[in-house]
CSV table of C-alpha atoms in Angstrom, one decimal:
chain,number,residue,atom,x,y,z
A,1430,MET,CA,-21.3,22.9,-1.3
A,1431,SER,CA,-21.7,21.8,-4.7
A,1432,SER,CA,-24.7,19.1,-5.2
A,1433,SER,CA,-21.6,16.8,-7.2
A,1434,ILE,CA,-19.6,16.6,-3.8
A,1435,LEU,CA,-21.3,14.5,-1.4
A,1436,LYS,CA,-18.3,14.9,1.1
A,1437,ARG,CA,-14.7,16.5,1.4
A,1438,ILE,CA,-12.1,14.4,3.4
A,1439,PRO,CA,-8.4,15.7,4.2
A,1440,LEU,CA,-5.2,13.7,2.8
A,1441,GLN,CA,-2.2,12.6,4.8
A,1442,MET,CA,0.2,10.1,3.4
A,1443,PHE,CA,-2.7,7.1,2.8
A,1444,TRP,CA,-5.4,8.5,1.2
A,1445,PRO,CA,-9.4,7.4,2.0
A,1446,THR,CA,-10.7,4.9,-1.0
A,1447,PHE,CA,-14.0,3.3,-1.5
A,1448,ASP,CA,-15.1,-0.2,-3.6
A,1449,PRO,CA,-14.0,-1.2,-5.5
A,1450,PHE,CA,-10.8,0.5,-4.4
A,1451,LEU,CA,-9.0,-1.0,-1.1
A,1452,PHE,CA,-6.0,1.9,-0.6
A,1453,CYS,CA,-4.3,4.6,-2.2
A,1454,ALA,CA,-0.7,5.9,-0.7
A,1455,PHE,CA,0.8,9.0,-2.0
A,1456,HIS,CA,4.6,9.0,-2.3
A,1457,ASN,CA,6.4,12.0,-2.7
A,1458,ASP,CA,10.0,12.6,-1.4
A,1459,THR,CA,13.0,14.5,-2.5
A,1460,TYR,CA,15.4,12.8,-2.2
A,1461,PRO,CA,19.6,13.8,-1.7
A,1462,LYS,CA,22.4,13.2,-4.7
A,1463,ALA,CA,22.8,9.4,-4.8
A,1464,ASN,CA,25.6,7.1,-3.8
A,1465,ALA,CA,27.5,4.2,-5.4
A,1466,SER,CA,25.0,2.1,-3.9
A,1467,MET,CA,22.2,3.7,-5.3
A,1468,GLY,CA,21.1,4.7,-1.8
A,1469,PRO,CA,20.6,8.3,-0.5
A,1470,ASP,CA,24.1,9.6,0.0
A,1471,ALA,CA,23.1,11.6,3.3
A,1472,PRO,CA,23.5,10.2,7.0
A,1473,LEU,CA,21.0,7.2,7.7
A,1474,ASN,CA,22.0,7.1,11.7
A,1475,ASN,CA,19.4,9.6,12.8
A,1476,ARG,CA,16.3,7.5,10.9
A,1477,PRO,CA,14.0,4.7,12.7
A,1478,LEU,CA,15.8,2.1,9.3
A,1479,GLY,CA,13.1,-0.7,8.8
A,1480,GLN,CA,10.1,1.7,9.4
A,1481,ASP,CA,11.6,5.1,8.0
A,1482,PHE,CA,7.8,7.0,7.6
A,1483,GLY,CA,8.5,10.4,9.4
A,1484,GLY,CA,9.7,12.8,6.3
A,1485,ILE,CA,12.9,13.8,8.1
A,1486,ASP,CA,14.7,16.0,5.5
A,1487,GLY,CA,11.7,15.7,3.1
A,1488,TRP,CA,11.9,11.7,2.6
A,1489,ARG,CA,11.6,8.8,3.5
A,1490,MET,CA,13.3,4.8,3.8
A,1491,TYR,CA,10.2,3.5,4.0
A,1492,HIS,CA,10.9,-0.4,4.9
A,1493,GLY,CA,14.8,0.1,3.3
A,1494,LYS,CA,17.6,0.3,5.3
A,1495,SER,CA,20.1,1.1,2.8
A,1496,ILE,CA,18.1,1.9,-0.6
A,1497,PRO,CA,15.0,3.3,-0.2
A,1498,GLY,CA,11.8,1.3,-0.7
A,1499,PHE,CA,9.5,-2.2,0.1
A,1500,PRO,CA,11.3,-5.2,0.2
A,1501,ALA,CA,10.1,-8.7,-0.4
A,1502,HIS,CA,6.3,-8.6,0.7
A,1503,PRO,CA,3.4,-11.0,0.2
A,1504,HIS,CA,0.4,-10.2,-1.4
A,1505,ARG,CA,-2.9,-12.3,-2.3
A,1506,GLY,CA,-6.5,-11.3,-3.4
A,1507,PHE,CA,-6.0,-8.0,-4.8
A,1508,GLU,CA,-4.0,-6.0,-7.6
A,1509,THR,CA,-1.6,-2.8,-7.1
A,1510,VAL,CA,-1.7,-0.2,-9.7
A,1511,THR,CA,1.4,1.5,-9.5
A,1512,ILE,CA,1.9,5.1,-11.4
A,1513,VAL,CA,5.3,6.8,-11.0
A,1514,ASN,CA,5.4,10.5,-12.0
A,1515,LYS,CA,9.2,10.9,-11.2
A,1516,GLY,CA,11.9,8.7,-10.2
A,1517,PHE,CA,11.9,4.9,-10.5
A,1518,VAL,CA,11.0,1.6,-9.1
A,1519,ASP,CA,12.9,-1.7,-9.3
A,1520,HIS,CA,10.6,-4.4,-9.0
A,1521,ALA,CA,11.4,-8.2,-8.6
A,1522,ASP,CA,9.1,-11.1,-7.0
A,1523,SER,CA,9.1,-14.9,-6.4
A,1524,ILE,CA,7.6,-15.9,-10.0
A,1525,GLY,CA,11.1,-14.7,-11.3
A,1526,ALA,CA,9.6,-11.5,-12.7
A,1527,ALA,CA,11.4,-8.5,-12.8
A,1528,GLY,CA,11.6,-4.8,-14.1
A,1529,ARG,CA,12.4,-0.7,-13.9
A,1530,TYR,CA,10.2,1.5,-14.4
A,1531,GLY,CA,9.6,5.2,-13.8
A,1532,GLU,CA,9.3,8.7,-15.2
A,1533,GLY,CA,5.7,8.2,-15.7
A,1534,ASP,CA,5.0,4.5,-16.1
A,1535,THR,CA,2.8,2.5,-14.6
A,1536,GLN,CA,3.1,-1.1,-13.1
A,1537,TRP,CA,-0.5,-3.2,-12.6
A,1538,MET,CA,-0.1,-6.2,-11.0
A,1539,THR,CA,-2.4,-8.7,-10.1
A,1540,ALA,CA,-1.4,-10.8,-7.2
A,1541,GLY,CA,-4.4,-13.3,-7.2
A,1542,GLU,CA,-3.5,-16.4,-5.6
A,1543,GLY,CA,-0.3,-14.7,-4.0
A,1544,VAL,CA,3.1,-13.6,-5.0
A,1545,GLN,CA,5.7,-12.2,-3.2
A,1546,HIS,CA,7.3,-8.8,-4.6
A,1547,SER,CA,9.5,-6.4,-3.7
A,1548,GLU,CA,9.3,-2.4,-4.6
A,1549,MET,CA,12.9,-0.6,-4.4
A,1550,PHE,CA,13.3,3.1,-5.4
A,1551,PRO,CA,17.2,3.1,-6.8
A,1552,LEU,CA,18.6,6.6,-6.9
A,1553,LEU,CA,20.4,7.1,-10.2
A,1554,ASN,CA,22.2,10.7,-10.1
A,1555,GLU,CA,24.8,11.1,-7.8
A,1556,GLU,CA,25.0,14.8,-9.6
A,1557,ASP,CA,21.5,16.1,-8.0
A,1558,VAL,CA,18.5,15.6,-6.0
A,1559,ASN,CA,16.5,12.4,-6.9
A,1560,PRO,CA,12.8,13.3,-6.5
A,1561,LEU,CA,10.2,10.3,-6.4
A,1562,GLU,CA,6.6,11.1,-7.0
A,1563,LEU,CA,4.3,8.0,-7.0
A,1564,PHE,CA,0.7,6.7,-6.2
A,1565,GLN,CA,0.2,3.1,-4.8
A,1566,ILE,CA,-3.5,2.1,-5.8
A,1567,TRP,CA,-4.6,-1.2,-4.5
A,1568,LEU,CA,-7.8,-2.4,-6.6
A,1569,ASN,CA,-10.2,-5.6,-5.1
A,1570,LEU,CA,-10.5,-8.4,-7.2
A,1571,PRO,CA,-14.0,-9.9,-6.9
A,1572,SER,CA,-13.9,-13.6,-5.3
A,1573,LYS,CA,-14.4,-15.3,-8.7
A,1574,ASN,CA,-10.7,-14.3,-9.4
A,1575,LYS,CA,-9.2,-14.2,-5.8
A,1576,MET,CA,-7.3,-17.0,-6.9
A,1577,VAL,CA,-5.8,-16.5,-10.2
A,1578,PRO,CA,-2.7,-16.6,-11.1
A,1579,PRO,CA,-0.1,-13.6,-10.8
A,1580,HIS,CA,0.3,-11.2,-13.6
A,1581,PHE,CA,1.6,-7.7,-13.9
A,1582,THR,CA,1.6,-5.7,-16.8
A,1583,MET,CA,3.7,-2.5,-17.9
A,1584,LEU,CA,1.9,0.2,-19.0
A,1585,TRP,CA,4.9,2.7,-20.2
A,1586,ASN,CA,4.3,6.2,-20.2
A,1587,GLU,CA,5.1,6.6,-24.3
A,1588,ASP,CA,2.3,4.4,-24.6
A,1589,THR,CA,-0.1,5.6,-21.8
A,1590,PRO,CA,-2.8,8.3,-23.7
A,1591,VAL,CA,-2.9,11.9,-22.5
A,1592,VAL,CA,-5.8,13.9,-23.8
A,1593,LYS,CA,-5.6,17.4,-24.2
A,1594,VAL,CA,-9.1,19.7,-23.7
A,1595,ALA,CA,-8.7,23.2,-24.7
A,1596,ASP,CA,-11.1,25.6,-22.8
A,1597,SER,CA,-12.6,28.8,-24.4
A,1598,LYS,CA,-9.6,30.6,-23.9
A,1599,GLY,CA,-7.3,27.7,-25.2
A,1600,LEU,CA,-6.0,26.5,-22.1
A,1601,GLU,CA,-5.5,23.2,-22.2
A,1602,THR,CA,-6.0,20.5,-19.3
A,1603,GLN,CA,-4.1,16.8,-19.5
A,1604,VAL,CA,-6.1,14.1,-19.0
A,1605,LYS,CA,-3.8,11.0,-18.1
A,1606,VAL,CA,-5.8,8.2,-19.0
A,1607,VAL,CA,-4.3,5.1,-17.1
A,1608,ALA,CA,-7.9,2.9,-16.6
A,1609,GLY,CA,-11.2,4.1,-18.8
A,1610,THR,CA,-12.3,5.4,-21.6
A,1611,PHE,CA,-11.6,9.6,-21.6
A,1612,GLN,CA,-13.6,11.4,-24.9
A,1613,ASN,CA,-13.3,7.8,-27.2
A,1614,VAL,CA,-9.8,7.3,-26.1
A,1615,ASP,CA,-9.0,3.7,-25.0
A,1616,PRO,CA,-5.8,3.3,-22.4
A,1617,SER,CA,-3.5,0.2,-22.8
A,1618,PRO,CA,-5.4,-2.9,-22.2
A,1619,CYS,CA,-5.1,-4.2,-17.8
A,1620,PRO,CA,-4.3,-7.5,-16.9
A,1621,PRO,CA,-7.1,-9.8,-18.1
A,1622,ASN,CA,-8.4,-10.4,-14.7
A,1623,SER,CA,-8.7,-7.1,-13.4
A,1624,TRP,CA,-12.1,-5.5,-12.3
A,1625,ALA,CA,-11.2,-3.2,-14.9
A,1626,ALA,CA,-11.0,-5.2,-17.7
A,1627,ASP,CA,-15.1,-5.3,-18.1
A,1628,SER,CA,-16.0,-2.2,-19.4
A,1629,LYS,CA,-19.4,-2.7,-17.1
A,1630,ASN,CA,-17.5,-2.2,-14.0
A,1631,ASP,CA,-16.9,1.8,-15.3
A,1632,VAL,CA,-13.1,2.0,-13.4
A,1633,ALA,CA,-11.4,5.1,-14.3
A,1634,ILE,CA,-8.1,6.0,-13.3
A,1635,TRP,CA,-7.0,9.3,-14.4
A,1636,LEU,CA,-4.4,11.9,-13.3
A,1637,ILE,CA,-5.8,15.3,-14.4
A,1638,ASP,CA,-3.5,18.8,-14.9
A,1639,LEU,CA,-5.3,22.0,-15.0
A,1640,PRO,CA,-3.7,24.9,-16.4
A,1641,GLU,CA,-3.5,28.0,-14.4
A,1642,ASN,CA,-6.6,30.0,-15.2
A,1643,GLY,CA,-7.6,27.3,-16.6
A,1644,GLU,CA,-11.3,25.7,-16.5
A,1645,TRP,CA,-11.9,22.1,-17.6
A,1646,THR,CA,-15.5,20.0,-16.8
A,1647,LEU,CA,-15.6,16.5,-15.5
A,1648,PRO,CA,-18.0,14.5,-17.4
A,1649,ALA,CA,-20.8,12.9,-16.0
A,1650,ALA,CA,-20.5,8.8,-15.7
A,1651,ALA,CA,-23.1,6.5,-14.7
A,1652,ALA,CA,-25.1,6.6,-11.7
A,1653,ASN,CA,-23.9,4.7,-8.4
A,1654,LEU,CA,-20.3,4.6,-9.1
A,1655,SER,CA,-17.7,4.9,-6.3
A,1656,ARG,CA,-16.3,8.9,-7.5
A,1657,THR,CA,-13.2,10.4,-5.8
A,1658,LEU,CA,-11.3,13.5,-6.7
A,1659,TYR,CA,-8.1,13.8,-4.7
A,1660,PHE,CA,-6.4,17.4,-4.9
A,1661,PHE,CA,-2.8,16.8,-4.8
A,1662,GLU,CA,-1.1,19.7,-6.0
A,1663,GLY,CA,-2.1,23.5,-6.6
A,1664,GLU,CA,-3.2,26.5,-5.5
A,1665,LYS,CA,-6.4,28.1,-5.5
A,1666,VAL,CA,-9.5,26.0,-7.8
A,1667,THR,CA,-13.1,26.2,-7.5
A,1668,LEU,CA,-15.3,22.8,-8.5
A,1669,ASP,CA,-18.7,24.0,-9.1
A,1670,GLY,CA,-17.9,27.5,-7.9
A,1671,ALA,CA,-17.0,26.1,-4.3
A,1672,ASP,CA,-13.7,26.6,-3.0
A,1673,ALA,CA,-11.4,23.5,-2.8
A,1674,SER,CA,-8.4,23.0,-0.4
A,1675,ILE,CA,-5.0,21.6,-1.7
A,1676,ASN,CA,-4.7,17.8,0.1
A,1677,GLU,CA,-7.9,17.6,0.6
A,1678,ALA,CA,-10.5,14.2,-1.3
A,1679,PHE,CA,-14.0,15.0,-3.0
A,1680,VAL,CA,-16.4,12.5,-2.6
A,1681,LEU,CA,-18.4,12.8,-5.9
A,1682,LYS,CA,-21.9,12.5,-7.7
A,1683,SER,CA,-21.3,9.8,-10.4
A,1684,ASP,CA,-23.7,10.9,-12.5
A,1685,SER,CA,-23.2,14.7,-12.2
A,1686,ALA,CA,-20.4,16.7,-14.1
A,1687,LEU,CA,-18.1,19.0,-12.2
A,1688,VAL,CA,-16.8,22.1,-13.5
A,1689,LEU,CA,-13.4,23.0,-12.5
A,1690,ARG,CA,-11.3,26.4,-12.6
A,1691,ASN,CA,-7.8,27.2,-11.6
A,1692,GLN,CA,-7.2,31.0,-9.9
A,1693,GLY,CA,-4.0,29.6,-8.7
A,1694,LYS,CA,-0.8,27.8,-10.5
A,1695,LYS,CA,-0.9,24.3,-12.3
A,1696,ALA,CA,-3.4,22.1,-10.3
A,1697,ARG,CA,-3.1,18.5,-10.6
A,1698,PHE,CA,-5.9,16.0,-9.2
A,1699,LEU,CA,-6.1,12.2,-9.5
A,1700,LEU,CA,-9.9,10.7,-9.9
A,1701,LEU,CA,-10.3,7.1,-9.0
A,1702,GLN,CA,-14.1,5.8,-10.0
A,1703,GLY,CA,-15.3,2.3,-10.3
A,1704,ARG,CA,-18.5,0.3,-9.8
A,1705,PRO,CA,-18.8,-0.8,-6.4
A,1706,ILE,CA,-17.9,-5.1,-6.2
A,1707,GLY,CA,-19.9,-5.2,-3.3
A,1708,GLU,CA,-18.9,-8.0,-1.6
A,1709,HIS,CA,-17.9,-8.6,2.1
A,1710,VAL,CA,-14.1,-7.9,2.9
A,1711,GLU,CA,-11.4,-9.7,5.2
A,1712,GLN,CA,-8.1,-7.9,5.1
A,1713,HIS,CA,-5.2,-8.4,7.1
A,1714,GLY,CA,-2.1,-6.7,6.0
A,1715,PRO,CA,-1.2,-7.7,2.5
A,1716,PHE,CA,-4.2,-10.2,2.5
A,1717,VAL,CA,-7.5,-9.5,1.0
A,1718,MET,CA,-9.9,-12.3,1.1
A,1719,ASN,CA,-13.9,-12.8,1.6
A,1720,THR,CA,-14.2,-14.6,4.3
A,1721,ARG,CA,-12.1,-15.1,7.6
A,1722,ALA,CA,-11.7,-19.2,6.8
A,1723,GLU,CA,-10.1,-17.4,3.1
A,1724,LEU,CA,-8.1,-15.5,5.3
A,1725,GLN,CA,-6.5,-17.7,7.6
A,1726,GLN,CA,-5.7,-19.9,4.6
A,1727,ALA,CA,-3.9,-17.4,3.0
A,1728,PHE,CA,-1.7,-17.2,5.9
A,1729,GLN,CA,-1.2,-20.8,6.2
A,1730,ASP,CA,-0.4,-20.8,2.2
A,1731,TYR,CA,2.1,-18.1,2.5
A,1732,GLN,CA,3.7,-20.1,5.9
A,1733,ARG,CA,3.8,-22.9,3.7
A,1734,THR,CA,4.9,-22.1,0.0
A,1735,GLN,CA,6.3,-18.7,0.4
A,1736,PHE,CA,4.0,-17.7,-2.9
A,1737,GLY,CA,7.0,-19.6,-4.8
A,1738,GLY,CA,10.0,-18.6,-2.6
A,1739,TRP,CA,12.6,-15.9,-3.2
A,1740,PRO,CA,14.8,-16.7,-6.0
A,1741,TRP,CA,16.6,-13.2,-5.5
A,1742,PRO,CA,20.1,-12.5,-3.9
A,1743,ARG,CA,18.3,-9.8,-1.6
A,1744,HIS,CA,15.2,-9.0,0.3
A,1745,ASP,CA,15.9,-5.0,-1.3
A,1746,GLN,CA,16.4,-6.3,-4.9
A,1747,VAL,CA,17.8,-3.5,-7.2
A,1748,HIS,CA,19.1,-4.0,-10.5
A,1749,ASP,CA,22.7,-2.8,-12.0
A,1750,LYS,CA,22.9,0.6,-12.2
A,1751,SER,CA,23.2,1.0,-16.0
A,1752,LYS,CA,19.9,-0.3,-16.8
A,1753,GLY,CA,17.5,1.5,-18.1
A,1754,ARG,CA,13.7,0.9,-18.1
A,1755,PHE,CA,12.9,-2.9,-18.8
A,1756,ALA,CA,10.5,-5.5,-17.8
A,1757,GLU,CA,11.2,-9.6,-18.1
A,1758,TYR,CA,8.3,-11.5,-16.9
A,1759,SER,CA,7.5,-15.2,-15.6
A,1760,ALA,CA,8.3,-18.0,-17.8
A,1761,GLU,CA,4.7,-18.8,-17.3
A,1762,GLN,CA,3.1,-15.4,-18.2
A,1763,ALA,CA,5.9,-15.2,-21.0
A,1764,LYS,CA,4.0,-18.3,-23.0
A,1765,ALA,CA,0.8,-17.1,-22.3
C-alpha cells in the first residue's frame, strides 16, 4: 500500500466520513420515463413505499410515495451540501425558501438553529429515462455556530469552477471545485457560518474526472487534515502504483501528494478534506449537537415550534413542471 494511503474502505450507499464531515450518501438511480405528475411511469405496488431503498429495477423511491425523494424533515446543528450531477431536486423549506436545481448545480444549506426542508426528485422527461446522480454531504458546524439562523446558497453549475490539468500526453483531468482553492482558483462562496468559510480550515470538496489513460497528481495539503478520496466510477486505476478498486474509499495522509493513473475508461472521484473540528458529537438522526442536553433541547424545540412550521401545500412539495432551475430565498435571507 502506498505510504500516502492510510486505509481502504469498501463503499456502499452511505459512505464513510471523518470529522468535520458527518455523512455522505451517493444516490445513483435510472428512473423510467415520467408520468404527468412528475413521478415514474411504472408500477409502484411492488415497492415498500415510504422506505424504498432496495434499488428495484435500478431506482428507488426513498421516502416518497408518488414522487421519489425525501418529504419534509427537520435538521439542526450542521450543513447539507447537495451536489447534483444528473437530474433535478426540488427544494422547499420551513422558512419559505424554494428552488429547483440540478445538472451540475450544488445547494449548500446551513440548518443552524433548525429548519425543515423537503428534497424531492421531480421526473421531467415523459419520453425517455430520467437518470439521477447526486451526493449529499453533511458537514458539521462548530459549537459556536450550531444555533445560527438557517441559510442556503445555490452554487449554480455555470458559476462553479472546473480546472483542467493536462498531463505529459496532453490528456486533461477535470477538477470541479465546489469548496477549497485549487491552483489559485477559488470556489463560489459558501454560507457565511460554515466551517468551510474560514480558509484556515482547508475544507475541500472536489469532483475529479480522470480521462482514459490519463495521469494526475493530487497535490499535498497541510498536515493533520481529514482527507478521503472516493472512487465511484471507472475500471482500472492505480494510486501511487497501488491498484485501486472501484467503489472504494481511500483515507489519505493529507500532507502527501498522490499520483493517479488511469488504465481503463474515464474514472471519477470525490475528494472530501477538512481540518477536524475536534468537538464531541451527539447525534440522533437529523439533529447534531455537542451534548446530550442540547440534543434533548433540539427535540423539545422541534415539538414546540416545528422550526417554523410547514408553509407548503404538500410535504413532498414539487414545483410547477414548466419551471426551470431557480432559487427563491426567505424574506430574512433576502434582506441580509
